[in-house]
mmCIF file with all atom_site columns, C-alpha atoms in Angstrom:
data_model
loop_
_atom_site.group_PDB
_atom_site.id
_atom_site.type_symbol
_atom_site.label_atom_id
_atom_site.label_alt_id
_atom_site.label_comp_id
_atom_site.label_asym_id
_atom_site.label_entity_id
_atom_site.label_seq_id
_atom_site.pdbx_PDB_ins_code
_atom_site.Cartn_x
_atom_site.Cartn_y
_atom_site.Cartn_z
_atom_site.occupancy
_atom_site.B_iso_or_equiv
_atom_site.pdbx_formal_charge
_atom_site.auth_seq_id
_atom_site.auth_comp_id
_atom_site.auth_asym_id
_atom_site.auth_atom_id
_atom_site.pdbx_PDB_model_num
ATOM 1   C CA . MET A 1 1   ? -25.882 17.709  7.448   1.00 61.00 ? 1   MET A CA 1
ATOM 2   C CA . PHE A 1 2   ? -27.473 17.389  11.020  1.00 68.00 ? 2   PHE A CA 1
ATOM 3   C CA . ILE A 1 3   ? -25.931 13.729  11.509  1.00 67.00 ? 3   ILE A CA 1
ATOM 4   C CA . PHE A 1 4   ? -22.844 15.138  9.996   1.00 66.00 ? 4   PHE A CA 1
ATOM 5   C CA . HIS A 1 5   ? -21.687 16.487  12.437  1.00 66.00 ? 5   HIS A CA 1
ATOM 6   C CA . ILE A 1 6   ? -23.497 14.832  15.178  1.00 70.00 ? 6   ILE A CA 1
ATOM 7   C CA . PHE A 1 7   ? -20.326 11.549  14.201  1.00 70.00 ? 7   PHE A CA 1
ATOM 8   C CA . SER A 1 8   ? -17.570 13.594  12.660  1.00 72.00 ? 8   SER A CA 1
ATOM 9   C CA . ASN A 1 9   ? -16.017 14.233  16.141  1.00 76.00 ? 9   ASN A CA 1
ATOM 10  C CA . LYS A 1 10  ? -15.821 10.608  16.619  1.00 78.00 ? 10  LYS A CA 1
ATOM 11  C CA . ILE A 1 11  ? -14.509 9.457   13.150  1.00 76.00 ? 11  ILE A CA 1
ATOM 12  C CA . SER A 1 12  ? -11.996 12.457  12.604  1.00 77.00 ? 12  SER A CA 1
ATOM 13  C CA . LYS A 1 13  ? -10.560 10.981  15.703  1.00 81.00 ? 13  LYS A CA 1
ATOM 14  C CA . ILE A 1 14  ? -10.313 7.573   14.082  1.00 79.00 ? 14  ILE A CA 1
ATOM 15  C CA . VAL A 1 15  ? -9.264  9.253   11.031  1.00 79.00 ? 15  VAL A CA 1
ATOM 16  C CA . ASN A 1 16  ? -6.322  11.514  12.156  1.00 81.00 ? 16  ASN A CA 1
ATOM 17  C CA . ARG A 1 17  ? -5.117  8.750   14.519  1.00 83.00 ? 17  ARG A CA 1
ATOM 18  C CA . LYS A 1 18  ? -4.631  6.868   11.402  1.00 82.00 ? 18  LYS A CA 1
ATOM 19  C CA . ILE A 1 19  ? -3.063  9.151   8.901   1.00 82.00 ? 19  ILE A CA 1
ATOM 20  C CA . GLN A 1 20  ? -0.962  10.607  12.146  1.00 83.00 ? 20  GLN A CA 1
ATOM 21  C CA . ALA A 1 21  ? 0.309   7.131   12.966  1.00 82.00 ? 21  ALA A CA 1
ATOM 22  C CA . TYR A 1 22  ? 1.512   6.828   8.805   1.00 82.00 ? 22  TYR A CA 1
ATOM 23  C CA . GLU A 1 23  ? 3.397   10.195  8.967   1.00 81.00 ? 23  GLU A CA 1
ATOM 24  C CA . ASN A 1 24  ? 4.893   8.924   12.436  1.00 81.00 ? 24  ASN A CA 1
ATOM 25  C CA . ALA A 1 25  ? 6.303   6.182   10.265  1.00 80.00 ? 25  ALA A CA 1
ATOM 26  C CA . LYS A 1 26  ? 7.410   7.741   6.952   1.00 79.00 ? 26  LYS A CA 1
ATOM 27  C CA . GLU A 1 27  ? 9.216   9.744   8.856   1.00 79.00 ? 27  GLU A CA 1
ATOM 28  C CA . LEU A 1 28  ? 11.289  7.615   11.338  1.00 80.00 ? 28  LEU A CA 1
ATOM 29  C CA . ASN A 1 29  ? 12.125  6.516   7.930   1.00 77.00 ? 29  ASN A CA 1
ATOM 30  C CA . VAL A 1 30  ? 9.683   2.912   8.863   1.00 79.00 ? 30  VAL A CA 1
ATOM 31  C CA . VAL A 1 31  ? 7.991   1.044   6.227   1.00 77.00 ? 31  VAL A CA 1
ATOM 32  C CA . GLY A 1 32  ? 3.968   1.070   8.051   1.00 73.00 ? 32  GLY A CA 1
ATOM 33  C CA . ARG A 1 33  ? 2.393   -1.590  7.908   1.00 76.00 ? 33  ARG A CA 1
ATOM 34  C CA . SER A 1 34  ? -1.215  0.533   6.386   1.00 75.00 ? 34  SER A CA 1
ATOM 35  C CA . SER A 1 35  ? -1.251  1.274   2.547   1.00 78.00 ? 35  SER A CA 1
ATOM 36  C CA . ILE A 1 36  ? -0.249  3.817   1.280   1.00 78.00 ? 36  ILE A CA 1
ATOM 37  C CA . ILE A 1 37  ? -3.434  4.261   -1.043  1.00 79.00 ? 37  ILE A CA 1
ATOM 38  C CA . PHE A 1 38  ? -6.250  4.151   1.664   1.00 81.00 ? 38  PHE A CA 1
ATOM 39  C CA . THR A 1 39  ? -4.018  6.393   3.959   1.00 81.00 ? 39  THR A CA 1
ATOM 40  C CA . ASN A 1 40  ? -4.404  8.515   1.160   1.00 80.00 ? 40  ASN A CA 1
ATOM 41  C CA . LEU A 1 41  ? -7.757  8.461   0.863   1.00 80.00 ? 41  LEU A CA 1
ATOM 42  C CA . LEU A 1 42  ? -8.208  8.798   4.620   1.00 79.00 ? 42  LEU A CA 1
ATOM 43  C CA . LYS A 1 43  ? -6.904  12.090  3.700   1.00 80.00 ? 43  LYS A CA 1
ATOM 44  C CA . LEU A 1 44  ? -8.990  12.750  1.077   1.00 79.00 ? 44  LEU A CA 1
ATOM 45  C CA . PHE A 1 45  ? -12.565 11.498  3.004   1.00 77.00 ? 45  PHE A CA 1
ATOM 46  C CA . GLU A 1 46  ? -11.651 14.092  5.894   1.00 75.00 ? 46  GLU A CA 1
ATOM 47  C CA . ILE A 1 47  ? -11.393 17.104  3.148   1.00 74.00 ? 47  ILE A CA 1
ATOM 48  C CA . LEU A 1 48  ? -14.098 15.907  0.893   1.00 75.00 ? 48  LEU A CA 1
ATOM 49  C CA . PHE A 1 49  ? -17.117 14.361  3.457   1.00 74.00 ? 49  PHE A CA 1
ATOM 50  C CA . PRO A 1 50  ? -18.562 17.620  4.255   1.00 74.00 ? 50  PRO A CA 1
ATOM 51  C CA . GLU A 1 51  ? -18.360 18.881  0.405   1.00 74.00 ? 51  GLU A CA 1
ATOM 52  C CA . VAL A 1 52  ? -19.924 15.752  -0.405  1.00 75.00 ? 52  VAL A CA 1
ATOM 53  C CA . ILE A 1 53  ? -22.700 16.304  2.020   1.00 74.00 ? 53  ILE A CA 1
ATOM 54  C CA . VAL A 1 54  ? -23.195 20.107  0.706   1.00 75.00 ? 54  VAL A CA 1
ATOM 55  C CA . LEU A 1 55  ? -23.231 18.539  -2.741  1.00 76.00 ? 55  LEU A CA 1
ATOM 56  C CA . VAL A 1 56  ? -25.999 15.517  -2.514  1.00 76.00 ? 56  VAL A CA 1
ATOM 57  C CA . LEU A 1 57  ? -28.661 18.184  -0.544  1.00 77.00 ? 57  LEU A CA 1
ATOM 58  C CA . ILE A 1 58  ? -27.844 20.443  -3.571  1.00 75.00 ? 58  ILE A CA 1
ATOM 59  C CA . CYS A 1 59  ? -28.276 17.929  -5.881  1.00 76.00 ? 59  CYS A CA 1
ATOM 60  C CA . SER A 1 60  ? -31.474 16.830  -4.290  1.00 74.00 ? 60  SER A CA 1
ATOM 61  C CA . CYS A 1 61  ? -32.745 20.457  -3.936  1.00 77.00 ? 61  CYS A CA 1
ATOM 62  C CA . LEU A 1 62  ? -32.012 22.247  -6.834  1.00 74.00 ? 62  LEU A CA 1
ATOM 63  C CA . GLY A 1 63  ? -30.230 19.853  -9.302  1.00 70.00 ? 63  GLY A CA 1
ATOM 64  C CA . TRP A 1 64  ? -27.803 19.181  -11.306 1.00 72.00 ? 64  TRP A CA 1
ATOM 65  C CA . ASN A 1 65  ? -27.152 21.566  -13.130 1.00 73.00 ? 65  ASN A CA 1
ATOM 66  C CA . VAL A 1 66  ? -25.447 23.843  -10.164 1.00 70.00 ? 66  VAL A CA 1
ATOM 67  C CA . ALA A 1 67  ? -24.099 21.030  -8.398  1.00 72.00 ? 67  ALA A CA 1
ATOM 68  C CA . THR A 1 68  ? -21.622 20.781  -11.958 1.00 76.00 ? 68  THR A CA 1
ATOM 69  C CA . SER A 1 69  ? -19.121 23.075  -10.522 1.00 75.00 ? 69  SER A CA 1
ATOM 70  C CA . PHE A 1 70  ? -18.635 21.411  -7.234  1.00 73.00 ? 70  PHE A CA 1
ATOM 71  C CA . VAL A 1 71  ? -18.798 18.355  -9.411  1.00 76.00 ? 71  VAL A CA 1
ATOM 72  C CA . ILE A 1 72  ? -15.775 19.913  -11.100 1.00 79.00 ? 72  ILE A CA 1
ATOM 73  C CA . VAL A 1 73  ? -13.785 21.158  -8.038  1.00 76.00 ? 73  VAL A CA 1
ATOM 74  C CA . LEU A 1 74  ? -13.849 17.798  -6.242  1.00 75.00 ? 74  LEU A CA 1
ATOM 75  C CA . VAL A 1 75  ? -12.979 15.619  -9.240  1.00 79.00 ? 75  VAL A CA 1
ATOM 76  C CA . ALA A 1 76  ? -10.017 18.646  -9.240  1.00 81.00 ? 76  ALA A CA 1
ATOM 77  C CA . MET A 1 77  ? -8.422  17.684  -5.841  1.00 77.00 ? 77  MET A CA 1
ATOM 78  C CA . LEU A 1 78  ? -8.465  14.244  -6.939  1.00 79.00 ? 78  LEU A CA 1
ATOM 79  C CA . ILE A 1 79  ? -5.311  15.398  -8.952  1.00 83.00 ? 79  ILE A CA 1
ATOM 80  C CA . PRO A 1 80  ? -3.237  16.081  -5.920  1.00 83.00 ? 80  PRO A CA 1
ATOM 81  C CA . MET A 1 81  ? -4.145  13.142  -4.025  1.00 82.00 ? 81  MET A CA 1
ATOM 82  C CA . ILE A 1 82  ? -2.772  10.799  -7.096  1.00 85.00 ? 82  ILE A CA 1
ATOM 83  C CA . GLY A 1 83  ? 0.624   12.930  -6.710  1.00 86.00 ? 83  GLY A CA 1
ATOM 84  C CA . ASN A 1 84  ? 0.743   12.104  -3.598  1.00 83.00 ? 84  ASN A CA 1
ATOM 85  C CA . ILE A 1 85  ? 0.008   8.577   -4.064  1.00 85.00 ? 85  ILE A CA 1
ATOM 86  C CA . ASP A 1 86  ? 2.875   8.241   -6.646  1.00 87.00 ? 86  ASP A CA 1
ATOM 87  C CA . CYS A 1 87  ? 5.322   10.016  -3.514  1.00 85.00 ? 87  CYS A CA 1
ATOM 88  C CA . ASP A 1 88  ? 4.357   7.657   -1.017  1.00 84.00 ? 88  ASP A CA 1
ATOM 89  C CA . PHE A 1 89  ? 5.382   4.741   -3.058  1.00 88.00 ? 89  PHE A CA 1
ATOM 90  C CA . ASN A 1 90  ? 8.701   6.448   -4.129  1.00 89.00 ? 90  ASN A CA 1
ATOM 91  C CA . THR A 1 91  ? 9.516   7.361   -0.325  1.00 85.00 ? 91  THR A CA 1
ATOM 92  C CA . ARG A 1 92  ? 9.130   4.096   0.812   1.00 86.00 ? 92  ARG A CA 1
ATOM 93  C CA . ALA A 1 93  ? 10.428  2.449   -2.440  1.00 89.00 ? 93  ALA A CA 1
ATOM 94  C CA . GLU A 1 94  ? 13.691  4.590   -1.105  1.00 90.00 ? 94  GLU A CA 1
ATOM 95  C CA . ILE A 1 95  ? 13.555  3.807   2.358   1.00 86.00 ? 95  ILE A CA 1
ATOM 96  C CA . LYS A 1 96  ? 13.588  -0.157  2.001   1.00 89.00 ? 96  LYS A CA 1
ATOM 97  C CA . ARG A 1 97  ? 16.333  0.630   -0.545  1.00 93.00 ? 97  ARG A CA 1
ATOM 98  C CA . LEU A 1 98  ? 18.287  2.000   2.541   1.00 90.00 ? 98  LEU A CA 1
ATOM 99  C CA . ASN A 1 99  ? 16.861  -0.706  4.480   1.00 89.00 ? 99  ASN A CA 1
ATOM 100 C CA . GLN A 1 100 ? 18.640  -3.439  2.054   1.00 92.00 ? 100 GLN A CA 1
ATOM 101 C CA . ILE A 1 101 ? 21.728  -1.690  2.024   1.00 95.00 ? 101 ILE A CA 1
ATOM 102 C CA . LYS A 1 102 ? 22.166  -1.224  5.614   1.00 93.00 ? 102 LYS A CA 1
ATOM 103 C CA . GLU A 1 103 ? 21.066  -5.440  5.735   1.00 93.00 ? 103 GLU A CA 1
ATOM 104 C CA . ASP A 1 104 ? 24.370  -6.073  3.540   1.00 94.00 ? 104 ASP A CA 1
ATOM 105 C CA . LYS A 1 105 ? 26.442  -3.813  5.652   1.00 95.00 ? 105 LYS A CA 1
ATOM 106 C CA . PHE A 1 106 ? 25.957  -5.721  8.477   1.00 93.00 ? 106 PHE A CA 1
ATOM 107 C CA . ALA A 1 107 ? 26.184  -9.231  6.431   1.00 92.00 ? 107 ALA A CA 1
ATOM 108 C CA . GLU A 1 108 ? 29.659  -7.876  5.439   1.00 92.00 ? 108 GLU A CA 1
ATOM 109 C CA . LYS A 1 109 ? 30.464  -6.445  8.668   1.00 92.00 ? 109 LYS A CA 1
ATOM 110 C CA . VAL A 1 110 ? 29.848  -10.245 9.961   1.00 90.00 ? 110 VAL A CA 1
ATOM 111 C CA . ALA A 1 111 ? 31.352  -12.018 7.588   1.00 89.00 ? 111 ALA A CA 1
ATOM 112 C CA . ASP A 1 112 ? 34.255  -10.433 7.559   1.00 88.00 ? 112 ASP A CA 1
ATOM 113 C CA . ASN A 1 113 ? 35.027  -11.219 10.943  1.00 88.00 ? 113 ASN A CA 1
ATOM 114 C CA . MET A 1 114 ? 33.148  -14.475 10.457  1.00 86.00 ? 114 MET A CA 1
ATOM 115 C CA . ARG A 1 115 ? 36.901  -15.149 8.974   1.00 85.00 ? 115 ARG A CA 1
ATOM 116 C CA . GLY A 1 116 ? 39.517  -12.776 11.158  1.00 76.00 ? 116 GLY A CA 1
ATOM 117 C CA . GLU A 1 117 ? 39.978  -10.381 8.782   1.00 62.00 ? 117 GLU A CA 1
#
């Protein structure tokens, strides 16, 4: 735990910067360069890393019988992450579809102008 508290500030800055860049791209309706799964794993890492350290400490001190409830809680936290990944894939597909529609409309206008209509 002591080592985690030493490095948590530096690690959280890096993780938060990546997450914020992804969220900004999503707000601007731009397809970001980062992976959806990687970004959601970073969000999960930010939340679960201290709990995993506590779980390891409990397992080493008391055994797996006591830590089983913590494992169940950690696994239960993965379920919303799967929903977030699916939602982000749908959002990215919608952004790509809207960009394609914009490009098609622009191409039609250019073609109409070239024909002289």
